[in-house]
Amino acid sequence: MKILVINSGSSSIKYQLIEMPTQKVICVGLIERIGLEKSVVHYKSEENKSKEVLEIRNHKEGLQKVVNLLLDEKIGVLTDTNQINVVAHRVVHGGDSFKKTAIATSEVKKKIEDLFSLAPLHNPANLEGIKVAETIFKEAIQVASFDTAFHQTIPIKAYKFAIPNKFLTENKIRLYGFHGTSHKYVSEKAIEYLHENNYLQQDKSKIITIHLGNGCSITAIENGISIDHSLGFSPVTGLIMGSRSGDIDHSLIFYLIHNLGYDAKHVSDMLQKESGMLGLTGLSDLRDIEEAAEKGDKNCQLALDMNAYRIKKYIGSYIAVMNGVDAIVFTAGIGENSVIIRKLACTDLEYFGIELDEQKNDVKARKLTEIHKETSKVKILVIPTNEELEIAKQSYDLLQ
């Protein structure tokens, strides 16, 4: 079964063509800067790779470009679009309607549309990807995989906000959680690894997974099930992110509006697009921030310290929630590559049995890697995430 996994962002399309159940990746690709004159198109298969700069005006043109590459006489891997059995789409927000991957029926698409207001940058692009794929891959089954689904196991005491009950019952205002596909993938890899190496002596497990990229989140996972998570009603709370603030005192919003003359949109834009590491340093790339800190930039060093401090606070709280922890997992672009953030986040946690080996940590992980000391009671792992493979697995399981 050939499954084309499509991850439509607000201005990008990531994709992988995967053969299931063997999990063989046939090709991968990325289209960046959709809507601009100089969009960048990446494509790679076992035998070929290419990069083009051209104008991709919208997602429909982007998906058509993907098809052209897949069918290309020189570098393509297909002879007909009908060879693709399933097109699986990442959808950021599924509300409380979806606990697992679903076939993209008219009803499912309507619910995705109903949630536009909760994920305005992502859900519209996700739905557009489904609609366009239906016109191109006419024989394929369209499947939707939801970032929020993995967190639907979080108990009500953790997902309900302490506001009047009607806002939950009537308006569905609650913690939803995000990055669920990534957290599920790496937690399963971690549990499998811990069992294989006899780090777990029974079926029970307590894992903390830390997804660090431009967006960041941390999850408490007990016995393979998400029980608490740092992102809430929207993907703005919790850890300090690339341009998102993470946790703040919400009275700040009213102060900005009532005392400083900001309007609601400006506050929203500021908290999502102008805050986080960007707001603290003026820089958007963590590599630049780390380099500047090394050269003595105090704002950049403080931003790194604040970032790691927030991670440590959540580690401590999730250890309390689960009454222990077997392993901590770092993943995603920063989690897999930033030696500095991992070091700062794991420093001075010996009381919990968490001991980082600085020599082992000095690596950009391309595979599952241990970075703890031999004496560490808690295992510290770096596991590269693969959301596209996880979506393919879930889609295959659904159709079986």
CSV table of C-alpha atoms in Angstrom, one decimal:
chain,number,residue,atom,x,y,z
A,1,MET,CA,0.0,0.0,0.0
A,2,LYS,CA,1.5,3.4,-1.1
A,3,ILE,CA,0.6,6.2,1.3
A,4,LEU,CA,1.3,9.8,0.4
A,5,VAL,CA,1.6,11.8,3.7
A,6,ILE,CA,0.9,15.5,3.3
A,7,ASN,CA,1.7,18.1,6.0
A,8,SER,CA,0.2,21.4,4.8
A,9,GLY,CA,1.3,24.4,6.8
A,10,SER,CA,0.2,28.0,6.3
A,11,SER,CA,2.9,28.6,3.7
A,12,SER,CA,4.4,25.2,3.1
A,13,ILE,CA,3.8,21.6,2.2
A,14,LYS,CA,5.9,18.7,3.6
A,15,TYR,CA,5.3,15.2,2.1
A,16,GLN,CA,6.6,11.7,2.1
A,17,LEU,CA,5.6,8.7,0.0
A,18,ILE,CA,5.8,5.6,2.1
A,19,GLU,CA,5.2,1.9,1.3
A,20,MET,CA,3.3,0.2,4.0
A,21,PRO,CA,3.5,-2.0,6.0
A,22,THR,CA,7.2,-2.2,5.2
A,23,GLN,CA,7.6,1.5,6.2
A,24,LYS,CA,9.9,2.0,3.2
A,25,VAL,CA,10.3,5.7,2.4
A,26,ILE,CA,10.1,6.1,-1.4
A,27,CYS,CA,10.6,9.8,-1.6
A,28,VAL,CA,10.4,12.9,0.6
A,29,GLY,CA,9.9,16.6,-0.2
A,30,LEU,CA,9.2,20.1,0.9
A,31,ILE,CA,7.7,23.2,-0.7
A,32,GLU,CA,8.5,26.4,1.2
A,33,ARG,CA,7.3,30.0,0.9
A,34,ILE,CA,4.0,29.3,-0.8
A,35,GLY,CA,2.4,32.5,-2.0
A,36,LEU,CA,5.7,34.3,-2.7
A,37,GLU,CA,7.5,34.8,-6.0
A,38,LYS,CA,10.5,32.7,-4.9
A,39,SER,CA,9.0,29.5,-3.5
A,40,VAL,CA,11.6,26.7,-2.8
A,41,VAL,CA,10.8,23.1,-3.9
A,42,HIS,CA,12.8,20.2,-2.5
A,43,TYR,CA,12.5,16.6,-3.6
A,44,LYS,CA,14.6,13.5,-2.8
A,45,SER,CA,14.3,9.8,-3.6
A,46,GLU,CA,16.7,6.9,-3.3
A,47,GLU,CA,18.4,7.7,-6.6
A,48,ASN,CA,17.6,11.4,-7.2
A,49,LYS,CA,17.2,14.8,-5.6
A,50,SER,CA,16.4,18.2,-6.8
A,51,LYS,CA,15.9,21.8,-5.7
A,52,GLU,CA,14.0,24.5,-7.6
A,53,VAL,CA,13.1,28.1,-6.9
A,54,LEU,CA,9.9,29.3,-8.7
A,55,GLU,CA,6.6,30.9,-7.9
A,56,ILE,CA,4.0,28.7,-6.2
A,57,ARG,CA,1.0,30.9,-5.7
A,58,ASN,CA,-1.2,28.6,-3.6
A,59,HIS,CA,-1.5,25.1,-2.1
A,60,LYS,CA,-3.3,23.8,-5.2
A,61,GLU,CA,-0.3,24.7,-7.3
A,62,GLY,CA,2.0,23.3,-4.7
A,63,LEU,CA,0.3,19.9,-4.7
A,64,GLN,CA,0.2,19.9,-8.5
A,65,LYS,CA,4.0,20.5,-8.3
A,66,VAL,CA,4.3,17.5,-6.0
A,67,VAL,CA,2.4,15.3,-8.5
A,68,ASN,CA,4.6,16.5,-11.3
A,69,LEU,CA,7.7,15.5,-9.4
A,70,LEU,CA,6.3,12.1,-8.5
A,71,LEU,CA,5.5,11.4,-12.2
A,72,ASP,CA,8.6,13.1,-13.7
A,73,GLU,CA,10.1,10.8,-16.4
A,74,LYS,CA,13.7,11.3,-15.1
A,75,ILE,CA,13.4,11.6,-11.3
A,76,GLY,CA,9.8,10.5,-10.5
A,77,VAL,CA,8.8,7.3,-8.7
A,78,LEU,CA,5.3,6.8,-10.1
A,79,THR,CA,3.8,6.4,-13.6
A,80,ASP,CA,0.2,7.2,-12.6
A,81,THR,CA,-1.5,9.0,-9.7
A,82,ASN,CA,-3.7,5.9,-9.2
A,83,GLN,CA,-0.7,4.0,-7.9
A,84,ILE,CA,-1.2,6.0,-4.6
A,85,ASN,CA,-3.7,4.2,-2.5
A,86,VAL,CA,-4.0,6.7,0.4
A,87,VAL,CA,-3.4,10.4,0.9
A,88,ALA,CA,-3.0,11.0,4.6
A,89,HIS,CA,-3.2,14.6,5.9
A,90,ARG,CA,-1.9,16.1,9.1
A,91,VAL,CA,-4.6,18.3,10.7
A,92,VAL,CA,-3.5,20.4,13.6
A,93,HIS,CA,-6.8,20.8,15.5
A,94,GLY,CA,-9.5,18.2,15.9
A,95,GLY,CA,-11.1,19.6,19.0
A,96,ASP,CA,-12.7,16.9,21.1
A,97,SER,CA,-14.3,15.2,18.1
A,98,PHE,CA,-11.4,13.0,17.1
A,99,LYS,CA,-9.6,10.5,19.3
A,100,LYS,CA,-7.9,8.8,16.3
A,101,THR,CA,-7.2,9.1,12.6
A,102,ALA,CA,-10.3,9.2,10.4
A,103,ILE,CA,-11.3,8.9,6.8
A,104,ALA,CA,-11.9,12.5,5.5
A,105,THR,CA,-15.7,12.2,4.9
A,106,SER,CA,-17.9,15.3,4.3
A,107,GLU,CA,-18.7,15.3,8.0
A,108,VAL,CA,-15.1,15.1,9.0
A,109,LYS,CA,-14.2,18.0,6.7
A,110,LYS,CA,-17.0,20.1,8.1
A,111,LYS,CA,-15.7,19.6,11.7
A,112,ILE,CA,-12.2,20.6,10.5
A,113,GLU,CA,-13.8,23.8,9.1
A,114,ASP,CA,-15.7,24.4,12.3
A,115,LEU,CA,-12.4,24.6,14.2
A,116,PHE,CA,-10.8,27.2,11.9
A,117,SER,CA,-11.1,29.8,14.7
A,118,LEU,CA,-9.0,27.6,17.1
A,119,ALA,CA,-6.2,27.1,14.6
A,120,PRO,CA,-6.5,29.9,12.1
A,121,LEU,CA,-2.9,29.5,10.7
A,122,HIS,CA,-3.2,25.7,10.2
A,123,ASN,CA,-6.7,24.2,9.9
A,124,PRO,CA,-7.6,26.2,6.7
A,125,ALA,CA,-4.4,25.0,5.0
A,126,ASN,CA,-5.0,21.5,6.2
A,127,LEU,CA,-8.5,21.4,4.8
A,128,GLU,CA,-7.4,23.0,1.5
A,129,GLY,CA,-4.8,20.2,1.2
A,130,ILE,CA,-7.5,17.6,1.5
A,131,LYS,CA,-9.8,19.3,-1.0
A,132,VAL,CA,-7.1,19.7,-3.6
A,133,ALA,CA,-5.8,16.2,-3.1
A,134,GLU,CA,-9.3,14.9,-3.8
A,135,THR,CA,-9.2,16.4,-7.2
A,136,ILE,CA,-5.7,15.1,-8.1
A,137,PHE,CA,-5.7,11.7,-6.5
A,138,LYS,CA,-9.2,10.7,-7.4
A,139,GLU,CA,-8.9,7.0,-6.7
A,140,ALA,CA,-7.1,7.4,-3.3
A,141,ILE,CA,-8.7,7.3,0.1
A,142,GLN,CA,-8.3,10.6,1.9
A,143,VAL,CA,-7.4,10.3,5.6
A,144,ALA,CA,-7.1,13.0,8.3
A,145,SER,CA,-4.6,12.6,11.2
A,146,PHE,CA,-5.1,15.0,14.1
A,147,ASP,CA,-2.4,16.6,16.3
A,148,THR,CA,-4.8,16.8,19.2
A,149,ALA,CA,-6.0,13.1,19.0
A,150,PHE,CA,-3.2,11.6,21.2
A,151,HIS,CA,-4.1,14.0,24.0
A,152,GLN,CA,-7.7,13.0,24.2
A,153,THR,CA,-6.8,10.6,27.0
A,154,ILE,CA,-5.9,13.5,29.3
A,155,PRO,CA,-8.2,13.3,32.3
A,156,ILE,CA,-10.8,16.1,33.0
A,157,LYS,CA,-9.0,17.2,36.1
A,158,ALA,CA,-6.1,18.1,33.9
A,159,TYR,CA,-7.8,19.5,30.8
A,160,LYS,CA,-10.6,21.5,32.4
A,161,PHE,CA,-10.0,25.2,33.2
A,162,ALA,CA,-11.2,26.7,36.5
A,163,ILE,CA,-13.7,29.0,34.8
A,164,PRO,CA,-17.5,28.7,34.8
A,165,ASN,CA,-18.7,25.2,33.7
A,166,LYS,CA,-20.7,26.5,30.8
A,167,PHE,CA,-17.6,27.4,28.8
A,168,LEU,CA,-16.7,23.7,28.7
A,169,THR,CA,-20.1,22.3,28.1
A,170,GLU,CA,-21.4,24.9,25.7
A,171,ASN,CA,-18.2,26.3,24.1
A,172,LYS,CA,-15.8,23.3,24.4
A,173,ILE,CA,-13.1,25.6,26.0
A,174,ARG,CA,-10.5,23.3,27.4
A,175,LEU,CA,-6.9,22.1,27.1
A,176,TYR,CA,-6.6,20.2,23.8
A,177,GLY,CA,-2.8,19.7,23.4
A,178,PHE,CA,-0.8,19.6,20.2
A,179,HIS,CA,2.2,17.9,18.6
A,180,GLY,CA,0.5,14.7,19.5
A,181,THR,CA,1.7,12.7,16.5
A,182,SER,CA,5.3,13.5,17.4
A,183,HIS,CA,4.8,12.8,21.2
A,184,LYS,CA,3.1,9.5,20.3
A,185,TYR,CA,5.9,8.4,17.9
A,186,VAL,CA,8.9,9.1,20.2
A,187,SER,CA,7.2,7.8,23.3
A,188,GLU,CA,6.5,4.5,21.7
A,189,LYS,CA,10.1,4.3,20.4
A,190,ALA,CA,11.3,5.1,24.0
A,191,ILE,CA,9.2,2.5,25.7
A,192,GLU,CA,10.3,-0.2,23.1
A,193,TYR,CA,13.9,0.8,23.7
A,194,LEU,CA,13.6,0.7,27.5
A,195,HIS,CA,12.1,-2.8,27.4
A,196,GLU,CA,14.7,-4.1,24.9
A,197,ASN,CA,17.5,-2.9,27.2
A,198,ASN,CA,15.9,-4.1,30.4
A,199,TYR,CA,15.5,-0.6,31.7
A,200,LEU,CA,11.9,-1.4,32.4
A,201,GLN,CA,11.1,-4.6,34.3
A,202,GLN,CA,7.4,-4.4,33.9
A,203,ASP,CA,4.7,-3.1,31.4
A,204,LYS,CA,4.3,0.1,33.4
A,205,SER,CA,6.2,3.2,32.2
A,206,LYS,CA,6.5,6.9,33.0
A,207,ILE,CA,7.9,9.0,30.2
A,208,ILE,CA,8.3,12.7,29.7
A,209,THR,CA,8.6,13.7,26.0
A,210,ILE,CA,9.9,17.2,25.1
A,211,HIS,CA,9.3,18.4,21.6
A,212,LEU,CA,11.5,21.4,20.9
A,213,GLY,CA,11.2,23.3,17.6
A,214,ASN,CA,9.8,26.6,16.6
A,215,GLY,CA,6.8,25.4,18.5
A,216,CYS,CA,7.6,23.6,21.7
A,217,SER,CA,5.6,21.3,24.1
A,218,ILE,CA,6.2,18.7,26.8
A,219,THR,CA,4.0,15.7,27.7
A,220,ALA,CA,3.6,13.4,30.7
A,221,ILE,CA,3.0,9.9,29.3
A,222,GLU,CA,2.0,7.1,31.7
A,223,ASN,CA,1.9,3.5,30.3
A,224,GLY,CA,1.9,4.9,26.8
A,225,ILE,CA,-1.0,7.3,27.4
A,226,SER,CA,-0.9,11.1,27.5
A,227,ILE,CA,-2.1,12.4,30.9
A,228,ASP,CA,-0.9,16.0,30.8
A,229,HIS,CA,0.6,18.4,28.3
A,230,SER,CA,1.9,22.0,28.2
A,231,LEU,CA,0.0,23.4,25.2
A,232,GLY,CA,-3.6,24.2,26.0
A,233,PHE,CA,-6.7,25.6,24.2
A,234,SER,CA,-4.3,26.9,21.6
A,235,PRO,CA,-0.7,26.3,20.8
A,236,VAL,CA,0.6,29.3,22.7
A,237,THR,CA,1.0,28.2,26.4
A,238,GLY,CA,3.6,26.3,28.2
A,239,LEU,CA,7.3,26.4,27.1
A,240,ILE,CA,9.0,29.4,25.6
A,241,MET,CA,8.9,29.0,21.8
A,242,GLY,CA,10.5,30.6,18.7
A,243,SER,CA,8.1,33.5,18.6
A,244,ARG,CA,5.3,32.4,21.0
A,245,SER,CA,5.4,33.5,24.7
A,246,GLY,CA,4.4,30.3,26.4
A,247,ASP,CA,3.0,30.8,29.9
A,248,ILE,CA,2.2,34.3,31.0
A,249,ASP,CA,0.0,36.0,33.6
A,250,HIS,CA,-3.2,36.5,31.6
A,251,SER,CA,-3.9,39.8,33.4
A,252,LEU,CA,-1.1,41.1,31.2
A,253,ILE,CA,-3.4,40.9,28.3
A,254,PHE,CA,-6.0,43.2,30.0
A,255,TYR,CA,-3.2,45.6,31.1
A,256,LEU,CA,-1.9,45.9,27.5
A,257,ILE,CA,-5.5,46.7,26.3
A,258,HIS,CA,-6.8,48.9,29.0
A,259,ASN,CA,-3.6,50.7,30.1
A,260,LEU,CA,-1.3,50.7,27.1
A,261,GLY,CA,-3.9,51.1,24.3
A,262,TYR,CA,-3.3,47.9,22.5
A,263,ASP,CA,-6.2,46.3,20.7
A,264,ALA,CA,-6.9,42.6,21.0
A,265,LYS,CA,-5.5,41.7,17.6
A,266,HIS,CA,-2.2,43.4,18.3
A,267,VAL,CA,-1.9,41.6,21.7
A,268,SER,CA,-2.6,38.3,20.0
A,269,ASP,CA,0.0,38.9,17.2
A,270,MET,CA,2.5,40.1,19.8
A,271,LEU,CA,2.1,36.9,21.9
A,272,GLN,CA,2.3,34.6,18.9
A,273,LYS,CA,4.6,36.3,16.4
A,274,GLU,CA,6.8,38.7,18.3
A,275,SER,CA,7.5,37.0,21.7
A,276,GLY,CA,9.4,33.9,22.8
A,277,MET,CA,13.0,33.7,21.8
A,278,LEU,CA,12.5,36.3,19.1
A,279,GLY,CA,11.1,38.9,21.6
A,280,LEU,CA,13.9,38.2,24.1
A,281,THR,CA,16.8,38.4,21.6
A,282,GLY,CA,15.7,39.9,18.3
A,283,LEU,CA,16.8,36.7,16.6
A,284,SER,CA,14.6,33.9,15.3
A,285,ASP,CA,17.0,31.0,14.8
A,286,LEU,CA,18.3,29.3,18.0
A,287,ARG,CA,21.6,28.6,16.3
A,288,ASP,CA,22.2,32.3,16.0
A,289,ILE,CA,21.1,32.9,19.6
A,290,GLU,CA,23.5,30.2,20.9
A,291,GLU,CA,26.4,31.7,18.8
A,292,ALA,CA,25.7,35.2,20.1
A,293,ALA,CA,25.5,33.9,23.7
A,294,GLU,CA,28.8,32.2,23.3
A,295,LYS,CA,30.3,35.6,22.2
A,296,GLY,CA,29.0,37.3,25.3
A,297,ASP,CA,25.5,38.6,24.3
A,298,LYS,CA,23.8,38.8,27.7
A,299,ASN,CA,20.2,38.9,26.3
A,300,CYS,CA,20.8,35.8,24.3
A,301,GLN,CA,22.3,33.9,27.3
A,302,LEU,CA,19.4,35.0,29.5
A,303,ALA,CA,17.0,33.8,26.9
A,304,LEU,CA,18.6,30.4,26.8
A,305,ASP,CA,18.6,30.2,30.6
A,306,MET,CA,14.9,31.2,30.7
A,307,ASN,CA,14.1,28.6,28.0
A,308,ALA,CA,15.7,25.8,30.0
A,309,TYR,CA,14.3,27.0,33.3
A,310,ARG,CA,10.8,26.7,31.9
A,311,ILE,CA,11.5,23.2,30.7
A,312,LYS,CA,12.9,22.2,34.1
A,313,LYS,CA,9.7,23.5,35.8
A,314,TYR,CA,7.6,21.3,33.7
A,315,ILE,CA,9.8,18.3,34.1
A,316,GLY,CA,9.5,18.7,37.9
A,317,SER,CA,5.7,19.1,37.7
A,318,TYR,CA,5.2,16.1,35.5
A,319,ILE,CA,7.4,14.0,37.8
A,320,ALA,CA,5.0,15.0,40.6
A,321,VAL,CA,1.9,14.2,38.4
A,322,MET,CA,3.2,10.7,37.6
A,323,ASN,CA,5.0,10.1,41.0
A,324,GLY,CA,8.2,9.4,39.2
A,325,VAL,CA,9.8,9.1,35.7
A,326,ASP,CA,11.6,6.4,33.9
A,327,ALA,CA,12.9,8.4,30.9
A,328,ILE,CA,13.1,11.9,29.5
A,329,VAL,CA,13.0,12.2,25.7
A,330,PHE,CA,14.2,15.2,23.6
A,331,THR,CA,13.0,15.4,20.0
A,332,ALA,CA,12.3,17.8,17.0
A,333,GLY,CA,14.7,20.2,15.5
A,334,ILE,CA,16.0,21.9,18.7
A,335,GLY,CA,15.6,18.8,20.9
A,336,GLU,CA,17.6,16.7,18.4
A,337,ASN,CA,20.3,19.2,17.7
A,338,SER,CA,20.8,21.7,20.5
A,339,VAL,CA,23.5,20.5,22.9
A,340,ILE,CA,23.2,23.6,24.9
A,341,ILE,CA,19.4,23.5,25.6
A,342,ARG,CA,19.6,19.8,26.6
A,343,LYS,CA,22.5,20.5,29.0
A,344,LEU,CA,20.8,23.5,30.6
A,345,ALA,CA,17.5,21.7,30.9
A,346,CYS,CA,19.0,18.7,32.6
A,347,THR,CA,21.4,20.5,35.0
A,348,ASP,CA,20.8,20.3,38.7
A,349,LEU,CA,18.2,17.6,38.5
A,350,GLU,CA,20.3,15.0,40.4
A,351,TYR,CA,17.7,14.9,43.2
A,352,PHE,CA,15.3,13.3,40.8
A,353,GLY,CA,17.9,10.8,39.6
A,354,ILE,CA,18.5,12.7,36.4
A,355,GLU,CA,22.2,12.9,35.5
A,356,LEU,CA,23.3,14.1,32.1
A,357,ASP,CA,26.6,12.9,30.5
A,358,GLU,CA,28.1,16.0,28.9
A,359,GLN,CA,30.3,14.0,26.6
A,360,LYS,CA,27.4,11.8,25.3
A,361,ASN,CA,25.3,14.9,25.0
A,362,ASP,CA,27.7,16.6,22.6
A,363,VAL,CA,26.0,15.2,19.5
A,364,LYS,CA,23.4,16.1,16.9
A,365,ALA,CA,21.3,13.0,17.1
A,366,ARG,CA,20.3,11.2,13.8
A,367,LYS,CA,19.2,8.1,15.6
A,368,LEU,CA,18.0,7.1,19.1
A,369,THR,CA,20.9,8.2,21.4
A,370,GLU,CA,21.5,7.8,25.2
A,371,ILE,CA,22.9,11.0,26.8
A,372,HIS,CA,22.7,10.0,30.5
A,373,LYS,CA,25.4,8.9,32.9
A,374,GLU,CA,25.7,5.2,33.8
A,375,THR,CA,24.7,6.1,37.3
A,376,SER,CA,21.6,8.0,36.2
A,377,LYS,CA,18.4,6.4,37.5
A,378,VAL,CA,16.4,8.2,34.9
A,379,LYS,CA,17.3,7.6,31.3
A,380,ILE,CA,17.8,10.6,29.0
A,381,LEU,CA,17.2,9.9,25.3
A,382,VAL,CA,17.3,11.9,22.1
A,383,ILE,CA,14.9,10.4,19.6
A,384,PRO,CA,14.5,11.9,16.1
A,385,THR,CA,10.8,12.4,15.4
A,386,ASN,CA,9.0,11.2,12.2
A,387,GLU,CA,5.5,12.6,12.1
A,388,GLU,CA,5.0,11.5,8.5
A,389,LEU,CA,5.8,7.8,9.3
A,390,GLU,CA,3.5,7.9,12.4
A,391,ILE,CA,0.7,9.3,10.2
A,392,ALA,CA,1.3,6.6,7.6
A,393,LYS,CA,1.2,3.9,10.4
A,394,GLN,CA,-2.0,5.2,11.8
A,395,SER,CA,-3.6,5.4,8.3
A,396,TYR,CA,-2.6,1.9,7.5
A,397,ASP,CA,-4.0,0.6,10.8
A,398,LEU,CA,-7.2,2.4,10.2
A,399,LEU,CA,-7.8,0.9,6.8
A,400,GLN,CA,-6.8,-2.6,8.0
